[in-house]
Each structure stands twice: as structure tokens, then as C-alpha cells.
XYZ file of C-alpha atoms in Angstrom:
401
model
C 1.097 48.054 11.092
C 0.928 44.822 9.080
C 2.000 46.683 5.910
C 4.798 48.400 7.814
C 6.082 44.998 8.979
C 5.914 43.655 5.419
C 7.809 46.674 4.078
C 10.473 46.206 6.725
C 10.905 42.512 5.801
C 10.900 43.363 2.086
C 13.700 45.948 2.556
C 16.009 43.160 3.850
C 14.806 40.149 1.889
C 18.065 38.184 2.004
C 18.498 38.765 5.727
C 14.865 37.830 6.346
C 15.219 34.604 4.344
C 18.356 33.616 6.247
C 16.577 34.418 9.515
C 13.673 32.171 8.550
C 15.878 29.204 7.600
C 15.771 27.661 11.065
C 11.963 27.829 11.136
C 11.729 26.507 7.545
C 13.981 23.518 8.254
C 12.378 22.834 11.634
C 8.784 22.912 10.383
C 9.675 20.929 7.246
C 11.498 18.274 9.275
C 8.698 17.927 11.846
C 5.981 17.565 9.184
C 8.127 15.199 7.124
C 8.985 13.000 10.133
C 5.347 12.809 11.268
C 4.257 11.846 7.745
C 6.975 9.164 7.468
C 6.101 7.835 10.943
C 2.411 7.639 10.061
C 3.294 5.976 6.775
C 5.424 3.330 8.507
C 2.624 2.629 10.996
C 0.065 2.207 8.228
C 2.485 0.050 6.231
C 3.072 -2.297 9.176
C -0.652 -2.499 9.927
C -1.278 -3.240 6.254
C 1.258 -6.066 6.235
C -0.131 -7.563 9.440
C -3.678 -7.054 8.198
C -2.934 -9.278 5.192
C -2.548 -12.176 7.636
C -6.154 -11.804 8.673
C -7.648 -10.653 11.958
C -7.818 -14.123 13.571
C -4.091 -14.683 14.035
C -2.766 -15.875 17.408
C 0.963 -16.255 18.153
C 2.296 -18.335 21.057
C 5.933 -17.880 22.004
C 8.065 -19.024 24.942
C 9.536 -16.487 27.331
C 8.583 -13.756 29.746
C 4.928 -12.979 30.239
C 2.775 -11.613 32.990
C -0.513 -12.645 34.481
C -2.757 -10.263 36.399
C 0.035 -7.707 36.384
C 2.552 -10.112 37.924
C 5.683 -10.857 35.912
C 6.236 -14.599 35.725
C 9.881 -14.283 34.834
C 11.807 -15.594 31.880
C 11.072 -19.169 30.936
C 12.939 -21.705 28.886
C 12.878 -21.040 25.155
C 12.472 -24.774 24.564
C 9.197 -25.337 26.407
C 6.919 -25.498 23.338
C 6.625 -28.872 21.578
C 4.519 -30.594 18.939
C 2.430 -32.269 21.652
C 1.231 -28.798 22.719
C -0.306 -28.414 19.267
C -2.162 -31.718 19.668
C -3.462 -30.717 23.104
C -4.640 -27.322 21.845
C -6.470 -28.935 18.939
C -8.125 -31.417 21.337
C -9.328 -28.919 23.940
C -9.690 -25.631 22.041
C -12.829 -25.700 19.860
C -12.346 -22.038 18.887
C -9.065 -22.782 17.073
C -9.385 -23.450 13.339
C -5.782 -23.782 12.112
C -2.622 -24.355 14.132
C 1.018 -25.103 13.371
C 4.300 -25.321 15.272
C 7.115 -23.343 13.645
C 10.896 -23.374 13.454
C 12.886 -20.852 11.441
C 16.469 -20.241 10.389
C 18.666 -18.857 7.615
C 19.900 -21.483 5.157
C 22.143 -21.628 2.123
C 20.223 -22.669 -0.994
C 22.203 -24.055 -3.929
C 21.250 -25.171 -7.431
C 24.285 -25.713 -9.652
C 26.316 -22.512 -9.602
C 23.399 -20.420 -8.307
C 22.972 -19.924 -4.577
C 21.233 -17.635 -2.089
C 20.898 -17.052 1.650
C 17.230 -17.479 2.459
C 15.053 -17.784 5.588
C 13.465 -21.221 5.899
C 10.295 -22.001 7.839
C 9.360 -25.475 9.032
C 5.611 -25.831 9.617
C 2.471 -27.920 9.138
C 0.259 -27.501 6.084
C -2.048 -25.276 8.186
C 0.700 -22.635 8.060
C -0.326 -21.777 4.483
C -3.860 -20.976 5.702
C -2.683 -19.070 8.783
C -0.285 -16.860 6.779
C -2.589 -16.531 3.752
C 0.053 -18.090 1.494
C -1.254 -19.112 -1.912
C 0.596 -21.586 -4.132
C 0.228 -20.480 -7.773
C 2.543 -23.017 -9.462
C 2.733 -26.680 -8.471
C 1.196 -27.511 -5.095
C 1.679 -27.090 -1.358
C 2.515 -30.103 0.824
C -0.465 -31.713 2.577
C -1.120 -32.180 6.294
C 0.509 -35.590 6.498
C 3.640 -34.441 4.645
C 3.819 -31.283 6.791
C 4.267 -33.468 9.878
C 6.832 -35.742 8.228
C 10.564 -35.845 7.594
C 10.115 -35.692 3.834
C 12.571 -33.492 2.008
C 10.147 -31.390 -0.004
C 9.531 -27.651 -0.020
C 7.584 -24.707 -1.378
C 9.568 -21.647 -2.437
C 8.947 -17.958 -3.073
C 9.183 -16.251 -6.469
C 12.616 -14.728 -5.790
C 14.109 -18.151 -5.003
C 12.498 -19.626 -8.121
C 13.848 -16.828 -10.346
C 17.328 -16.720 -8.831
C 17.969 -20.468 -8.654
C 15.896 -21.930 -11.510
C 15.274 -19.023 -13.870
C 11.490 -19.028 -13.409
C 8.560 -20.287 -11.372
C 7.337 -23.064 -13.668
C 10.889 -24.259 -14.347
C 11.456 -24.827 -10.630
C 8.595 -27.330 -10.102
C 9.964 -30.825 -9.412
C 13.574 -29.618 -9.320
C 16.051 -30.590 -6.607
C 17.274 -27.774 -4.374
C 20.116 -28.181 -1.901
C 19.285 -26.729 1.510
C 22.494 -26.592 3.566
C 23.775 -29.335 1.222
C 20.640 -31.458 1.799
C 18.485 -32.183 -1.304
C 14.860 -30.996 -1.165
C 12.366 -31.363 -4.043
C 10.412 -28.239 -4.992
C 6.653 -28.919 -4.898
C 5.314 -25.439 -5.571
C 5.895 -21.696 -5.819
C 4.087 -19.124 -3.687
C 2.131 -16.182 -5.050
C 4.295 -13.064 -5.262
C 3.990 -10.728 -2.240
C 6.599 -8.101 -3.076
C 8.463 -5.900 -0.653
C 7.463 -5.860 3.015
C 6.929 -2.869 5.307
C 10.605 -2.773 6.314
C 11.888 -3.256 2.780
C 12.464 -7.007 3.118
C 11.825 -9.297 0.149
C 8.781 -11.382 1.136
C 9.343 -13.704 -1.830
C 12.809 -14.791 -0.731
C 11.414 -17.642 1.390
C 11.324 -21.416 1.561
C 8.741 -23.431 3.519
C 9.305 -27.122 4.300
C 7.622 -29.742 6.549
C 8.022 -28.985 10.253
C 9.985 -32.073 11.270
C 12.225 -31.924 8.191
C 13.494 -28.489 9.203
C 13.406 -29.219 12.944
C 15.318 -32.510 12.812
C 17.260 -32.494 9.533
C 18.257 -28.806 9.263
C 18.333 -27.514 12.848
C 18.734 -30.714 14.889
C 16.412 -29.579 17.690
C 13.379 -31.174 19.345
C 11.233 -28.158 20.245
C 9.099 -25.557 18.453
C 10.241 -21.948 18.392
C 6.696 -20.619 18.020
C 3.166 -21.896 17.593
C 0.903 -20.033 15.199
C -2.876 -20.444 15.197
C -5.967 -18.794 13.806
C -9.379 -18.642 15.449
C -12.635 -19.807 13.866
C -13.709 -16.183 13.422
C -12.750 -12.662 14.451
C -15.336 -12.832 17.243
C -13.848 -16.021 18.694
C -10.244 -14.749 18.945
C -10.510 -13.933 22.660
C -12.159 -17.294 23.404
C -9.447 -19.120 21.456
C -6.748 -17.218 23.327
C -8.275 -18.146 26.700
C -8.617 -21.811 25.703
C -4.993 -21.989 24.496
C -3.820 -20.311 27.699
C -5.639 -22.878 29.863
C -4.363 -25.841 27.835
C -0.741 -24.723 27.894
C -0.822 -23.774 31.567
C -2.173 -27.174 32.584
C 0.110 -29.230 30.346
C 3.353 -27.320 30.811
C 2.874 -27.022 34.563
C 2.534 -30.788 34.811
C 5.719 -31.262 32.753
C 7.916 -28.703 34.513
C 6.307 -28.720 37.969
C 6.114 -24.905 38.053
C 4.121 -22.176 36.374
C 5.389 -21.958 32.784
C 6.364 -18.702 31.064
C 4.908 -18.180 27.630
C 3.228 -15.337 25.783
C 0.070 -15.417 23.700
C -0.522 -12.454 21.388
C -3.507 -11.869 19.155
C -3.338 -10.025 15.849
C -4.844 -6.905 17.428
C -2.310 -6.942 20.276
C 0.584 -7.346 17.832
C -0.714 -4.429 15.752
C -1.134 -2.300 18.896
C 2.433 -3.052 19.984
C 3.841 -2.241 16.537
C 1.740 0.948 16.429
C 3.054 1.942 19.846
C 6.682 1.347 18.790
C 6.363 3.320 15.553
C 4.527 6.075 17.458
C 7.399 6.403 19.933
C 9.977 6.469 17.129
C 7.957 9.134 15.293
C 7.669 11.234 18.442
C 11.416 10.936 19.049
C 12.250 12.009 15.482
C 9.765 14.893 15.633
C 11.229 16.032 18.967
C 14.740 16.038 17.510
C 13.503 17.946 14.449
C 11.705 20.498 16.640
C 15.076 21.587 18.083
C 15.555 23.417 14.767
C 12.439 25.460 15.610
C 14.044 26.705 18.824
C 17.255 27.524 16.935
C 15.133 29.376 14.364
C 13.394 31.302 17.159
C 16.742 32.394 18.580
C 17.710 33.571 15.078
C 14.548 35.681 14.875
C 15.219 37.228 18.283
C 18.779 38.043 17.238
C 17.745 39.756 14.000
C 14.937 41.665 15.719
C 17.425 43.001 18.294
C 19.643 44.134 15.419
C 16.614 45.745 13.771
C 15.728 47.627 16.976
C 19.296 48.964 17.167
C 19.283 49.995 13.504
C 15.937 51.800 13.845
C 16.528 53.467 17.210
C 16.236 57.022 15.793
C 13.036 56.062 13.922
C 11.599 54.713 17.178
C 12.649 57.877 19.037
C 10.981 60.053 16.399
C 7.709 58.133 16.637
C 7.758 58.296 20.411
C 8.511 62.047 20.272
C 5.430 62.785 18.126
C 3.210 60.935 20.590
C 3.197 57.262 19.597
C 2.533 55.115 22.704
C 5.075 52.487 23.754
C 2.465 49.794 23.260
C 2.192 50.665 19.535
C 5.980 50.296 19.151
C 5.838 46.940 20.979
C 3.041 45.637 18.756
C 4.821 46.870 15.598
C 7.981 44.851 16.334
C 6.005 41.907 17.646
C 3.976 41.746 14.422
C 7.218 41.860 12.430
C 8.678 38.922 14.414
C 5.466 36.882 14.138
C 5.263 37.608 10.417
C 8.845 36.417 9.909
C 8.072 33.216 11.806
C 4.777 32.573 9.993
C 6.263 33.090 6.520
C 9.040 30.675 7.506
C 6.385 28.265 8.801
C 4.424 28.376 5.520
C 7.562 27.689 3.464
C 8.434 24.931 5.973
C 5.019 23.311 5.479
C 5.652 23.192 1.716
C 9.094 21.708 2.408
C 7.452 19.130 4.717
C 5.165 18.010 1.866
C 8.210 17.611 -0.399
C 10.116 15.616 2.270
C 7.095 13.354 2.867
C 6.668 12.712 -0.860
C 10.349 11.962 -1.474
C 10.591 9.741 1.632
C 7.432 7.886 0.602
C 8.873 7.155 -2.837
C 12.247 6.097 -1.423
C 10.775 3.809 1.248
C 7.790 2.642 -0.809
C 5.381 3.819 1.899
C 2.134 5.710 1.551
C 3.062 8.897 3.441
C 0.287 11.373 4.229
C 0.695 14.841 5.719
C -2.133 15.188 8.221
C -4.070 18.402 8.852
C -3.195 18.071 12.555
C 0.567 18.145 11.851
C 0.176 21.212 9.570
C -1.956 23.012 12.184
C 0.554 22.111 14.909
C 3.498 23.393 12.820
C 1.630 26.610 12.042
C 0.770 27.061 15.733
C 4.397 26.452 16.743
C 5.566 29.053 14.215
C 3.158 31.632 15.628
C 4.169 30.817 19.210
C 7.888 31.070 18.395
C 7.327 34.462 16.748
C 5.518 35.725 19.863
C 7.938 34.232 22.413
C 11.206 35.158 20.717
C 9.935 38.457 19.323
C 8.606 39.789 22.615
C 11.954 40.691 24.190
C 13.229 42.837 21.254
C 9.766 44.455 20.915
C 9.680 45.261 24.642
C 13.176 46.712 24.445
C 12.069 48.983 21.580
C 8.908 50.068 23.451
C 10.883 51.018 26.570
C 13.340 53.334 24.760
C 13.389 56.948 26.017
C 12.484 59.345 23.139
C 15.337 61.832 23.846
C 18.004 59.106 24.177
C 16.681 57.384 21.071
C 16.878 60.598 19.025
C 20.447 61.175 20.213
C 21.501 57.652 19.181
C 24.161 57.606 16.464
């Protein structure tokens, strides 16, 4: 029966290949999308993992406590004094820094670039695992000052000064304001979303806050715990400090959010997982289209072979044997398409990985799922034509022209 199905497919190779196209594209797309989604998740986790496992981010805005939404709060509630209070009453916190960020125009002579600037304390270099390889970073006192100094990334150094060493001590105009370059950061390369992590400039917190942005609050507070084990304790301490201080200032329960590194990674993993599932669902529509194509061709095949079916029934073949014969043919078509689709999925994953600079991996689970889907589609969409063939009357089938 298996050989008979293979012979039947072999007799109409071109038609069989065209019939399998939907399954091939569907399986290839599903495997490719799952591999790309997994690759993006791993890439994001890798980037966040470089920051260490002790990271804690405090941001203003909506948060919930004990399942109760506290509503949106003012985006200006965090201030430098919060950092001082946290340091005073949170023994589990090792490094902490307020942060402000913006896009600025950097100019040196005729060279210029649009670059994100971060204003922070010196602790920011420890929190973000930034290493200065040329020159030096600014110290704690300078980080809290209005001094116009900065540390730049490799891209800024190359684009504006022609090299890292050449940029040390040079004057750089930040939104037309002169800043002296103290050091250059170690190269980090491309980030998980393709952004250039070396196109950055870091300056003292108050210099950016007051001189560049003209604001009096912190956009975010970043901290790191003493150890991975003390992250939860540090989070609880920070929560208590901010609740007490901000409630006294505003007279109502403040709205802010504290996220640990693990929570941030979980959220990012959840987002990429949903995107992957959505893409895979869209790609799986091709599988249904491919199944309809198989059913269509099998119905044509039943019509073409009506006399052959009648002859077999006339010499005593049971209807069940006819049903199984056509069912095996449909499943075989679907499985061959699935196998070619799996190979196509590997190719898509490899090409996408190279294009996006992600480590894409085709998992055994996705291959097994694609193979199972192919088998199921062959059974589901092949059953109706096979049943139609099995229910033919031998005399009417033999009379069919």
C-alpha cells in the first residue's frame, strides 16, 4: 500500500510538488519564526545578563500593590534626595544613581552626530558594567556636579575625533555647549535590537539635568544590590523608603515601579514569546491552505482513478482497503512536504540569524511539532477524498467514463 502510494505520487511528480508547496512554506515559516523568536529572546536575555543579576530599576508611573492598581503617578516624583534616603536606609544597596536621558547633537568641527546622552553619578559605570579603556571616568564628586565633562563610546570617538586616544581631552559641543572628553568606554558592539551600543555619551547627572534638559527631577533611579541573594531585600528596603518619603511630600500614596533584573528579563521574555507565537500562528495559516490543496488534488485523483477503484472493488477489495490506500497517499504527500519544509525552516533560521546577528536555534520541539502537524493535516484533509473513494459502488465506478 505504501509502495502503491509512492508510485502514484511519482507518476505525477510536478503536480505532487505543487500540491506540497503550501505545506512546505507553512512548515518552513513556522520553524523559521520559532527559531528567530527564540534567538531574539536569548539575545535580549544575553544583553540584560551583561548588566549583572543585581540590577534594580525604579521608575515613576503606574504600579500595583497587592493586586490593586495605584493609578498613574506624576513622572516627576523621583529626585536626587530619594537617592540619598535610599543610601541611608537601605543597607542591601551597593551602587545607586539617578538618571536623565535625551538625544543630543554632538559637534566637533565639521563632524556631528545625533547621540543619546545619559546624566548619572559615577556609580552608573558600576551598575551598567561600563569599563573605561582610554582616559578615565568621572569620579563620584564630579558625577554629582555641574562640570561639563563626559565619557563617550567608541563610535562617537571614531566619528568625531578619528580615534579613541585622539579624543581624550578634546572639547565636544553637546547641543552647542562645550564638554571635555575624559575617557572612552570599552566597545560593546551591536545590541539585541540592532542598536549601536557605542554611540553613547555619559556626563555628570546635574550637568545633563540642569544644563542640557533644564529639569529638576530624575527620570529613573538605577541601583544594584550587594549580591544576587540580597536583591529581594534591597527591593523591599527601597520600596519602604520611597513610600514613606514620597507619601510625606505628596500627601497621598505615590505611584512608582521597582523592577529587578529577573523581573525585567521575565517581562522581555514574555513579550518576545507573544510575538513569536503571533508570527507562528500567522505562518501556520499556510499549513491549512496546504491541507486544502492536498484535499483538492486527492479529490481529482479519486475522479481520475474511478474505474481502477471500481475494478478493485469488483474483485473483492474491501472499502476499508480503498480508504486506507488514499489516506496513506494523502499523509505521504503531507509528510514529504513537511520534511522539505523542515529543511526550509533550517535555511530560514540560518539566514535570519545572519541578517539579524542573532544566534538562532531550531529546537527539536518545533521540528516534532511541525512533523506532527504535517501528519495531522494529511489525515484530516485526506480523509474526505479517501472516504468518497471507499464508498463508490463497483458497478457505477466501472461504468464511469
